[in-house]
Every structure is written in C-alpha cells, then in structure tokens.
PDB file of C-alpha atoms in Angstrom:
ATOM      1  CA  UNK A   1      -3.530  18.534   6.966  1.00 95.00           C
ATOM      2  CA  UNK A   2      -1.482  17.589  10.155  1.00 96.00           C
ATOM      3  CA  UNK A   3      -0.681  21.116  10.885  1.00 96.00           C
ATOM      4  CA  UNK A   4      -4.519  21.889  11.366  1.00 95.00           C
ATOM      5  CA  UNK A   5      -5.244  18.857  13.373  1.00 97.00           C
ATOM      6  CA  UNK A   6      -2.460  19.705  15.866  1.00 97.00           C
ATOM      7  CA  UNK A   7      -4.675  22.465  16.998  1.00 97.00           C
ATOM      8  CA  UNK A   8      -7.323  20.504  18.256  1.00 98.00           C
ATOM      9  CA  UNK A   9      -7.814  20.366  21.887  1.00 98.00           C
ATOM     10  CA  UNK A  10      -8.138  17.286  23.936  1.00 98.00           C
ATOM     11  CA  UNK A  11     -11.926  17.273  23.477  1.00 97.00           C
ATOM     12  CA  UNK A  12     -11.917  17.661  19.863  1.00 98.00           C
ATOM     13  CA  UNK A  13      -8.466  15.208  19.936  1.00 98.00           C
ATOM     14  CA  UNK A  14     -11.034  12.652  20.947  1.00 98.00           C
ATOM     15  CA  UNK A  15     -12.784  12.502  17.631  1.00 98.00           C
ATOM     16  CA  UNK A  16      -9.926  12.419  15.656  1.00 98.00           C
ATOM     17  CA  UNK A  17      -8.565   9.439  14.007  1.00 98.00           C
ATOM     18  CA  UNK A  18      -4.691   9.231  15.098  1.00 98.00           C
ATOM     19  CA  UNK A  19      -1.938  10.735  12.543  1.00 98.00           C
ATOM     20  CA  UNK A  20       1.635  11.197  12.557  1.00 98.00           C
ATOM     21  CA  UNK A  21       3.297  13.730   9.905  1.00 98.00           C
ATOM     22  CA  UNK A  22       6.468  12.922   8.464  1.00 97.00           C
ATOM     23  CA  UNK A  23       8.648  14.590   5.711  1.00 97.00           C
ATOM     24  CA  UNK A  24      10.437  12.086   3.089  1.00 95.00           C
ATOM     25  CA  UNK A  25      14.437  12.854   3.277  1.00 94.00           C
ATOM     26  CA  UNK A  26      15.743  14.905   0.541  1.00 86.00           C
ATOM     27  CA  UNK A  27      17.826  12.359  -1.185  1.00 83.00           C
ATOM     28  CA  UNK A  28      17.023   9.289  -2.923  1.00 78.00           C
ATOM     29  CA  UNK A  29      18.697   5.958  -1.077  1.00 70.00           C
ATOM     30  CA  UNK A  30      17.411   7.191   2.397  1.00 79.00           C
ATOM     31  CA  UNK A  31      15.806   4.974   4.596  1.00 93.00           C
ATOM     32  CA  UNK A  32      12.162   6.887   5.198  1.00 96.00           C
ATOM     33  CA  UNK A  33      10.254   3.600   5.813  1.00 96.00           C
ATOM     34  CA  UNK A  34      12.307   3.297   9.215  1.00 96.00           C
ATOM     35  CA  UNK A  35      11.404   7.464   9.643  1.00 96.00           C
ATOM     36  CA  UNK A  36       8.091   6.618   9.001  1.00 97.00           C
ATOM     37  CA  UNK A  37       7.603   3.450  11.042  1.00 97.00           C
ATOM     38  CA  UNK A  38       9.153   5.048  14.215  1.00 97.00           C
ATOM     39  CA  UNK A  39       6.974   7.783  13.725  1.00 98.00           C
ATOM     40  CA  UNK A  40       3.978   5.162  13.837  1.00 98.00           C
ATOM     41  CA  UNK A  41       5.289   3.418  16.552  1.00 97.00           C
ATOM     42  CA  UNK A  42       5.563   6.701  18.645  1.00 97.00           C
ATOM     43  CA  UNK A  43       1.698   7.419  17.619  1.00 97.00           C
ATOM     44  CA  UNK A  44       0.594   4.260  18.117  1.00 97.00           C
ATOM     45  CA  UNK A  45      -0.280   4.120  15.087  1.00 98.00           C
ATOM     46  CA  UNK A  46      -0.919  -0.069  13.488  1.00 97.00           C
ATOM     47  CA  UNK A  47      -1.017  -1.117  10.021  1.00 98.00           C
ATOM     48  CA  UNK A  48      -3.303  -0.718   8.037  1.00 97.00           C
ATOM     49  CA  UNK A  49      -2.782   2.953   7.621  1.00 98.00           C
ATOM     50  CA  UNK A  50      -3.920   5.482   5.242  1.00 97.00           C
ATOM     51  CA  UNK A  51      -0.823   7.670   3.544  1.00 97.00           C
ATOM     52  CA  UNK A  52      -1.895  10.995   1.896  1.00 96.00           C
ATOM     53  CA  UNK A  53       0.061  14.039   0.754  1.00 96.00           C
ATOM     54  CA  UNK A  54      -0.090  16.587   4.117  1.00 95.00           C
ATOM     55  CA  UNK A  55      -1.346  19.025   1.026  1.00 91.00           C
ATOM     56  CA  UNK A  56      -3.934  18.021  -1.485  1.00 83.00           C
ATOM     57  CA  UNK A  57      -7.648  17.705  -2.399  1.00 78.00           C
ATOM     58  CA  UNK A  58     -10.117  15.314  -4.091  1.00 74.00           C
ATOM     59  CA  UNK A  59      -8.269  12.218  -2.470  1.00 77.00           C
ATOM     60  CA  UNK A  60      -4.787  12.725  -4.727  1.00 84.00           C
ATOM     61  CA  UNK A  61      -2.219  10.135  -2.963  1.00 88.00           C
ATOM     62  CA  UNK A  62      -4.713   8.552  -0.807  1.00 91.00           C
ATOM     63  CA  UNK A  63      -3.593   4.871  -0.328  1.00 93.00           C
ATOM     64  CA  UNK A  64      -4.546   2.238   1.639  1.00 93.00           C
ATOM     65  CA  UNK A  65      -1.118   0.915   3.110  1.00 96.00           C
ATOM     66  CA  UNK A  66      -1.387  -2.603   4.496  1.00 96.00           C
ATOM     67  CA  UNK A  67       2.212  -2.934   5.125  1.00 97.00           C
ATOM     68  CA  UNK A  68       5.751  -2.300   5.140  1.00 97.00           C
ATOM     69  CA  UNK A  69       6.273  -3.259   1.815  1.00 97.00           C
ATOM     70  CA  UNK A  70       3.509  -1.322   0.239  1.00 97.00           C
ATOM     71  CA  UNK A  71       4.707   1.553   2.432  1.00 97.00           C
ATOM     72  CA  UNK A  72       8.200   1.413   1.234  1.00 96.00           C
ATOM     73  CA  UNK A  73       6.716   1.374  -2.289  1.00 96.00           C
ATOM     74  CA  UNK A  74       4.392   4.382  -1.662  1.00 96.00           C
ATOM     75  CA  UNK A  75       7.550   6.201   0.148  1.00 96.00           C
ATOM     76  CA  UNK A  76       9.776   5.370  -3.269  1.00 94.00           C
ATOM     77  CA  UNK A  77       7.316   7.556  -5.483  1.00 93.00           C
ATOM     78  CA  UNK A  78       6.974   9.871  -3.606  1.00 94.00           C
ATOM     79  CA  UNK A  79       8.179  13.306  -3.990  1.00 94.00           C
ATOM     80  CA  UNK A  80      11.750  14.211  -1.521  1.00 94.00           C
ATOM     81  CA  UNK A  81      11.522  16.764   1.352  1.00 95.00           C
ATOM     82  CA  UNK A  82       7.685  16.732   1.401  1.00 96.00           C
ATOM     83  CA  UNK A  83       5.571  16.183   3.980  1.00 97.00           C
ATOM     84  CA  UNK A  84       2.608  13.314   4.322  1.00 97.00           C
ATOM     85  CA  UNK A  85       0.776  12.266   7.056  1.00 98.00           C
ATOM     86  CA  UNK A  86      -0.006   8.468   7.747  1.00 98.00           C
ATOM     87  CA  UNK A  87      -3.219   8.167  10.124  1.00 98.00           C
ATOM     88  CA  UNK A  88      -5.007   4.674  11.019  1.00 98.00           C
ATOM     89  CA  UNK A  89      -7.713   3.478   8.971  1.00 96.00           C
ATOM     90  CA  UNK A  90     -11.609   3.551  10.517  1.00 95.00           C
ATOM     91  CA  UNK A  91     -12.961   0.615   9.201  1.00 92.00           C
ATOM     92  CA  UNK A  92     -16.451   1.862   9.237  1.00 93.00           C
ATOM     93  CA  UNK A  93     -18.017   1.678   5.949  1.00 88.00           C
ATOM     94  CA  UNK A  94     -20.184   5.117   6.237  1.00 93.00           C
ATOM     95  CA  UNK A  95     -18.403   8.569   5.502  1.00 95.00           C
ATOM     96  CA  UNK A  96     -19.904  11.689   5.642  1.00 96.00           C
ATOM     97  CA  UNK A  97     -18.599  15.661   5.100  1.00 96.00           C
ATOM     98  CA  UNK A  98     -20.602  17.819   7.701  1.00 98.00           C
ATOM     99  CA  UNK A  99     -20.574  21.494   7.139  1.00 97.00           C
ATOM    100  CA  UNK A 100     -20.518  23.599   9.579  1.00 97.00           C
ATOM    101  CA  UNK A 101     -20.371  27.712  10.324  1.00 97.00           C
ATOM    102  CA  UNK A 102     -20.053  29.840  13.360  1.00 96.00           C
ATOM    103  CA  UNK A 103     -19.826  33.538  13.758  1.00 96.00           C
ATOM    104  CA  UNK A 104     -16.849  34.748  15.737  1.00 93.00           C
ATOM    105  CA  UNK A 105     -17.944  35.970  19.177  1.00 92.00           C
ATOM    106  CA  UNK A 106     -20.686  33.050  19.347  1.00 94.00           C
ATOM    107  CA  UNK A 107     -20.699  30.002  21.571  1.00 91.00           C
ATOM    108  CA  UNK A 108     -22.868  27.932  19.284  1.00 95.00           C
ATOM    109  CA  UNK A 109     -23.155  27.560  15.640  1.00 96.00           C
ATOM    110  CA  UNK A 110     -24.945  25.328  13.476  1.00 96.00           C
ATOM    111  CA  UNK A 111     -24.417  22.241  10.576  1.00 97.00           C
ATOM    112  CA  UNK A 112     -25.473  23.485   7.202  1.00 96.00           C
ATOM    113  CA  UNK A 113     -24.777  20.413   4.973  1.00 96.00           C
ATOM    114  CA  UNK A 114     -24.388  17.137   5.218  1.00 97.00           C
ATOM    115  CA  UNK A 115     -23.260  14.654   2.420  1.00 96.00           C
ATOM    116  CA  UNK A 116     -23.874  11.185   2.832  1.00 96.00           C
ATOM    117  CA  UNK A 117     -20.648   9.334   0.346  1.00 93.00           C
ATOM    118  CA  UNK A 118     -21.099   6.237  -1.064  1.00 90.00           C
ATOM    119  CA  UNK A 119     -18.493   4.590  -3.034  1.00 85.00           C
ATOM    120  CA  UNK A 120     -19.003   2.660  -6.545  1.00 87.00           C
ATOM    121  CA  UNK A 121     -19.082  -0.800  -5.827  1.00 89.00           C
ATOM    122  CA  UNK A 122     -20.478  -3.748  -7.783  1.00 92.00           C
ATOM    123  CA  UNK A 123     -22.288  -7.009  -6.595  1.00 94.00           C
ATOM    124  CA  UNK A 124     -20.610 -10.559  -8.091  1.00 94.00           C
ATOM    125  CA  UNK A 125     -23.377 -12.624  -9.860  1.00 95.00           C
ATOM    126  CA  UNK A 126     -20.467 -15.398  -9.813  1.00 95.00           C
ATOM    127  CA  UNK A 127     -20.075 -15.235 -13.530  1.00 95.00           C
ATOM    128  CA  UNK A 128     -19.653 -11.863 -14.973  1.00 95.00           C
ATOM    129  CA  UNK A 129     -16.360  -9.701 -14.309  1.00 95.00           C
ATOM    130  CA  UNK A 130     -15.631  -7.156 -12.150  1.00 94.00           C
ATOM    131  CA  UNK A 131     -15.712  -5.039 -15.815  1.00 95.00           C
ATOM    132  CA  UNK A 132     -18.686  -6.724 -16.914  1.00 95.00           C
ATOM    133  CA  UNK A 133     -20.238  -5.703 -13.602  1.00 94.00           C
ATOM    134  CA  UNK A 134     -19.177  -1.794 -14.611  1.00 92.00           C
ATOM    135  CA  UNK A 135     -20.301  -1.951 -17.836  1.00 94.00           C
ATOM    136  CA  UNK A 136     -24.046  -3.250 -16.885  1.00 94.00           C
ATOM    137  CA  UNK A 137     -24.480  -0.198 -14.600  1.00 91.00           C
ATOM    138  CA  UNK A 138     -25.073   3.227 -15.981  1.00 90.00           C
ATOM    139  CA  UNK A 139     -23.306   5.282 -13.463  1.00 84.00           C
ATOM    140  CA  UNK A 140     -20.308   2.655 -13.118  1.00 88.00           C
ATOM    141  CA  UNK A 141     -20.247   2.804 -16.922  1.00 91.00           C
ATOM    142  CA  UNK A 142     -19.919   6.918 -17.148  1.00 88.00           C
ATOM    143  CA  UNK A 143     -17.457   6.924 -14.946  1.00 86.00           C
ATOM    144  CA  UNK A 144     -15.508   3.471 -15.694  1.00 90.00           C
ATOM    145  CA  UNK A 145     -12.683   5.361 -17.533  1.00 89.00           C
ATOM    146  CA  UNK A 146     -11.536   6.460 -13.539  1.00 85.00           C
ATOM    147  CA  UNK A 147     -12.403   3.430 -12.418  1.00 87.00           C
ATOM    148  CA  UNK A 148     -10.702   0.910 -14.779  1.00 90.00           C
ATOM    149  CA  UNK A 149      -7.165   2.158 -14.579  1.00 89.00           C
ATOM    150  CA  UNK A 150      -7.199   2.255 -10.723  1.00 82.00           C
ATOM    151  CA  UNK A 151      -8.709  -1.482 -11.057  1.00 88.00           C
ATOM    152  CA  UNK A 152      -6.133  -2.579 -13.326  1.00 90.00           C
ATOM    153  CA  UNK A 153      -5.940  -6.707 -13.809  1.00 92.00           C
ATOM    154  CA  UNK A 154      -8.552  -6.831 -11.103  1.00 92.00           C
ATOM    155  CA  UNK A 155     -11.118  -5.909 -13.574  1.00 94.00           C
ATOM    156  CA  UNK A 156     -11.064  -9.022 -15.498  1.00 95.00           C
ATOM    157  CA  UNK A 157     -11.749 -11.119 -11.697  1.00 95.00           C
ATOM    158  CA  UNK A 158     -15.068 -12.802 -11.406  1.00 96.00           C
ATOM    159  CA  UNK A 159     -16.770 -12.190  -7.899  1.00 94.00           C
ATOM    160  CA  UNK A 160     -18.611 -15.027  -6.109  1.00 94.00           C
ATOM    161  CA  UNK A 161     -22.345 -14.174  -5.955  1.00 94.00           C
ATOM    162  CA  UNK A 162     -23.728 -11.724  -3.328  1.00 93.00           C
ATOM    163  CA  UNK A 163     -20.157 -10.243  -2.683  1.00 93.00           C
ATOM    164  CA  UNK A 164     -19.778  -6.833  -2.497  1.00 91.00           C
ATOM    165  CA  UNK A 165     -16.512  -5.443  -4.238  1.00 90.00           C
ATOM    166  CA  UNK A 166     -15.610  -1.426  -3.769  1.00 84.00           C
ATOM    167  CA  UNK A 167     -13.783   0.054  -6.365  1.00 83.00           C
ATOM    168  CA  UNK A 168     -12.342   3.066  -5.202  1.00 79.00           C
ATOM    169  CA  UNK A 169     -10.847   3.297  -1.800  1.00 71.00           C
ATOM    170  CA  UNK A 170     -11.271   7.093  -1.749  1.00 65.00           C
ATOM    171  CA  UNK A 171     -14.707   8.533  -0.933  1.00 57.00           C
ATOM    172  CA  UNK A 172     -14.496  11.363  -3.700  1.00 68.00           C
ATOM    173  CA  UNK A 173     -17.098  12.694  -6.140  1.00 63.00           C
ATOM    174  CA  UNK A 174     -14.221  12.767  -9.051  1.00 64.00           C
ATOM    175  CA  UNK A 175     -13.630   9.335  -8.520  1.00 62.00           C
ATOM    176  CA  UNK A 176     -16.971   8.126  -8.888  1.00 72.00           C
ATOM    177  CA  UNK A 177     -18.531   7.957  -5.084  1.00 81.00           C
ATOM    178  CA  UNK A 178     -21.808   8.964  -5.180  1.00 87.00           C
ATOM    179  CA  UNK A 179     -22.873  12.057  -2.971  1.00 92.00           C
ATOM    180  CA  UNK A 180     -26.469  12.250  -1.271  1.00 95.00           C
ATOM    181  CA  UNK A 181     -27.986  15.169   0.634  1.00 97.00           C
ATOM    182  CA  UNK A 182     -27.892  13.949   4.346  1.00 97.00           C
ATOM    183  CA  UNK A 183     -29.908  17.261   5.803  1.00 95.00           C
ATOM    184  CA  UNK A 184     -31.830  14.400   7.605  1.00 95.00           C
ATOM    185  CA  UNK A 185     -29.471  13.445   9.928  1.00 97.00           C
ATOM    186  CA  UNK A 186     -28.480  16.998  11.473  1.00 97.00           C
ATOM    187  CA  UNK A 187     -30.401  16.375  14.571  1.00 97.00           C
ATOM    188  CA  UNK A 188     -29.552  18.518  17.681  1.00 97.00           C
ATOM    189  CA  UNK A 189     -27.520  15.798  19.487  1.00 98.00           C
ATOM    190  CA  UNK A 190     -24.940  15.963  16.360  1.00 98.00           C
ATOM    191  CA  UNK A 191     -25.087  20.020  16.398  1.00 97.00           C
ATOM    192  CA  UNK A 192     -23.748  19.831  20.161  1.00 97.00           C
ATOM    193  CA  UNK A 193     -21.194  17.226  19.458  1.00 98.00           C
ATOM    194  CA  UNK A 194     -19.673  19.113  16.311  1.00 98.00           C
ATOM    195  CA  UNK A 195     -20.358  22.301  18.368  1.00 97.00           C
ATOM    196  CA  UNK A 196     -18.358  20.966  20.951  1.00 97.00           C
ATOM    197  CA  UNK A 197     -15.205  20.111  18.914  1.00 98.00           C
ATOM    198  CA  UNK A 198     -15.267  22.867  16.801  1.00 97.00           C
ATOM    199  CA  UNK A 199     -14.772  25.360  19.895  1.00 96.00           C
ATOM    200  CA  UNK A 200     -11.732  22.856  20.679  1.00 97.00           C
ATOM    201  CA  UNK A 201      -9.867  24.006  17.516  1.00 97.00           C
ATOM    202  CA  UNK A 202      -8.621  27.710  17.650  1.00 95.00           C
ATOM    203  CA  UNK A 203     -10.426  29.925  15.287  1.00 94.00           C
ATOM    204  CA  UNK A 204     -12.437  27.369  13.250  1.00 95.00           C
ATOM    205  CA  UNK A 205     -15.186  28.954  12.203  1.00 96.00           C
ATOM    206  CA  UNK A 206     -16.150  27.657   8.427  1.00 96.00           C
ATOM    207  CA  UNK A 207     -15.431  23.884   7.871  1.00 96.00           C
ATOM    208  CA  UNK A 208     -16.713  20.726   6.574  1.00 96.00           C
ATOM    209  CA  UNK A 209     -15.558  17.976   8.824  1.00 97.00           C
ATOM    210  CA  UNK A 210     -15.191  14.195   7.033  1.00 96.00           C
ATOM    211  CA  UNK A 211     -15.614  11.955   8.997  1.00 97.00           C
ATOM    212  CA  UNK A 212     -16.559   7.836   8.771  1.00 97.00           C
ATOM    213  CA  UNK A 213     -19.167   6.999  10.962  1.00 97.00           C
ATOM    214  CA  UNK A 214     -20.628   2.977  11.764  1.00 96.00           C
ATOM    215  CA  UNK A 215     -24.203   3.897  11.529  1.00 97.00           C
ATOM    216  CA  UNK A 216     -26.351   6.767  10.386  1.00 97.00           C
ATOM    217  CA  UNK A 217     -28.238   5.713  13.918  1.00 97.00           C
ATOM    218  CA  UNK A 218     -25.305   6.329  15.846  1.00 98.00           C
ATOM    219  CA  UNK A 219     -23.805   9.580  14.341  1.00 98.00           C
ATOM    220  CA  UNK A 220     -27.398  11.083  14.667  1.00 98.00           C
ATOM    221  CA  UNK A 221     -27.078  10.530  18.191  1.00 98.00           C
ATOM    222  CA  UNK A 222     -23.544  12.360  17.849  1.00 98.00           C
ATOM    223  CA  UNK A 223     -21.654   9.273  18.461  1.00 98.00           C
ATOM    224  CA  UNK A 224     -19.748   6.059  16.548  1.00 97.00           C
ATOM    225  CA  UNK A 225     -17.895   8.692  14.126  1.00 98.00           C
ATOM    226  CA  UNK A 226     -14.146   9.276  13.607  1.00 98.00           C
ATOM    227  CA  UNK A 227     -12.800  12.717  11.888  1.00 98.00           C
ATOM    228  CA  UNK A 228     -10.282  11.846   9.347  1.00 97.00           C
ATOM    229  CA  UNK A 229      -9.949  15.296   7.861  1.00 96.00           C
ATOM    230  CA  UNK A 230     -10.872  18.972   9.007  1.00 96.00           C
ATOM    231  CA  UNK A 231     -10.897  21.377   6.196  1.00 93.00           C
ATOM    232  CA  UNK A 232     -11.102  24.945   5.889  1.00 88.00           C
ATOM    233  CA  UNK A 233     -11.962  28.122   4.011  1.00 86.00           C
ATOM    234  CA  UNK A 234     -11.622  26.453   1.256  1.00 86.00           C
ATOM    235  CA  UNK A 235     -14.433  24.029   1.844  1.00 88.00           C
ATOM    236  CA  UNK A 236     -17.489  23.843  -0.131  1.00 89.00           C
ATOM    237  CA  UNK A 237     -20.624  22.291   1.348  1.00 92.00           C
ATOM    238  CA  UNK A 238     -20.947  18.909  -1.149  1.00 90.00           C
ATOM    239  CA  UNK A 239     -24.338  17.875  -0.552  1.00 92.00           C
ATOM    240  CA  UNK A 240     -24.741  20.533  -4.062  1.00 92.00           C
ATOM    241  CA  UNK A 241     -23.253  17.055  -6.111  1.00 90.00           C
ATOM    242  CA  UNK A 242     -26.166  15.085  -5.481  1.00 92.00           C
ATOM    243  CA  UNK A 243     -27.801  14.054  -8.696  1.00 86.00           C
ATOM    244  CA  UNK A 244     -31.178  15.422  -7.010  1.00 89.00           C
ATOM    245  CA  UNK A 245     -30.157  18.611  -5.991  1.00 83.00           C
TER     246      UNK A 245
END
C-alpha cells in the first residue's frame, strides 16, 4: 500500500489522506510504539489513525486506533519485521471505490464503476439490544455471524432511540457493508479530477480508487473526497456486488 502511494505526484498527493509506513522490529520486547509515533509525528499524522497491514485485502487488520494504548496493543499482535502503514482517519461518513481505465499513450481516460459502500448499522429503539437490533433485520441477521464476534459484549448494549450505531468500521462487502451501483454520480467534473490524479501516479492505468467523500453533491462536483487506498491490477470493479445487479 505505501509503496504505491509514494508515487503519486504533488497533484495527486493532494487527494491523498496522509500515511506513514513503518516496519515492526524483529524481536519481541522492542519499543515500536515510540518507532511508530515518531513516524506520525514526522507525517503529521494525529490520533485517531487507521493501522492496516502495508499488504492485504478485504479490510484484514484494519483498526481504528484512538490512541497510544490501543496502538501499543495493535503493535503487540502484530506480526515482527513486517511492514504497516498508519494514515489519519477521514471522518466523512460516505466511501466510495471508483474504477477507472486508461490506455497507455492517452491523455484522458474514463470511470467505469462506481460503488457507493454503506456499512451495517442499526437504529436504537431505546429498548432492544444492539443484537436484538441484528436479529430484526434480514440482512444484519445473514450476516450477524461476522458481525457478532467483532461486536463482542457490545452486542448485549441497548441504544437510546434514534441513534445510529455502525457495526463494522471497515467498508467491506465480506464484512457485511452493503455495495450499491453509483454509475450516477460519474459526471464529467469527477472524470477530470480522477483524470487528473491518475496521470500524477507513474503508469497507473487500471485502478479502483477508495476513497471517503462528505457528500455525494460534492464528489460529483469532483471535490470533498479523500483517497485512502489506490489499488491495482488486481482490482475488480465492485459495483457487480450490488444485490440489483
């Protein structure tokens, strides 16, 4: 992950939520929290951050990581001499993956998916439990054996009416998000914009961008967005998981 976003180019730089990559020592009783927080301190980089393995997919090690304590935790488990990348959270709710192809030899290419991601979340009634709340909805309910081990004692709390709990902090279709075709936001301001930063990174040709964005008004206009991950050949274009599709 951090190796491909130190390609970028100032202009694509721009969209790009800061990241530092560090690698975990390769003996247990080192001190990697202080690696890591220098690192952060010489990004600029605030908690809360978001810790991921520099390789994986389908959000595997993605934590939120409020502070030094849950950062020394995540650090403990994690595997020695490998790399992660810490990068600061964008607090926007909306996330989106925007596909996007251009032939080699071309100055403009063009967005051929977009997924709109919403996470599973549940709405407190002020008497029913967080499980209760999973069990009542269908799509919670198929996928509440991800859901309830991740929610562990939280499951038994009881939100206060009209709040709005998420369950997963990882926008992933394998963790129960739910993926919508978002065709209807490619307008031609957001071609030129992912146009533009996709000629700022060397050679990318065939990606899928994710980004979290703080309207669906705003990123049409090709603005209000924040890349938190650029991937490559490997993408697939993940509008296809939409139940209507």
């Amino acid at each position: 992950k951090t190796d491909i976003l130190d390609l970028a180019g100032p202009k694509a730089r721009a969209w790009i939520a800061p990241y530092v990559g560090i690698t975990t020592l390769g003996h247990e009783g080192g001190d990697d929290l202080a690696i890591a927080e220098a690192a952060m301190r010489e990004a600029g980089l605030l908690y809360p951050v978001v810790a991921k393995p520099d390789m994986s997919c389908n959000g595997a090690g993605v934590r939120l990581i409020a502070s030094p304590e849950v950062l020394a935790a995540y650090l403990r488990e994690f595997p020695r001499a490998t790399r992660l990348q810490l990068q600061a959270l964008v607090p926007d709710v909306g996330e989106a993956g925007i596909f996007y192809i251009r032939r080699p030899g071309e100055m403009h290419g063009r967005i051929t998916s977009i997924t709109l991601k919403y996470p599973p979340m549940v709405i407190g009634d002020g008497k029913s439990s967080i499980r209760a709340l999973i069990s009542a909805n269908p799509r919670l309910e198929a996928v509440s054996h991800i859901l309830l081990p991740k929610l562990g004692a939280r499951a038994a709390e009881i939100p206060v009416s009209g709040a709005r709990v998420q369950l997963v902090f990882v926008g992933n279709h394998c963790r129960g998000s739910t993926f919508k075709n978002g065709e209807h936001v490619a307008t031609p301001a957001l071609q030129a914009r992912i146009d533009e930063i996709a000629r700022d990174i060397p050679d990318l040709y065939f990606t899928r961008l994710d980004v979290r964005f703080s309207s669906l008004a705003a990123l049409r206009r090709g603005e209000g967005f924040r890349i938190i991950e650029v991937n490559g050949a490997a993408s697939e274009a993940t509008h296809i998981w939409d139940p209507e599709t």
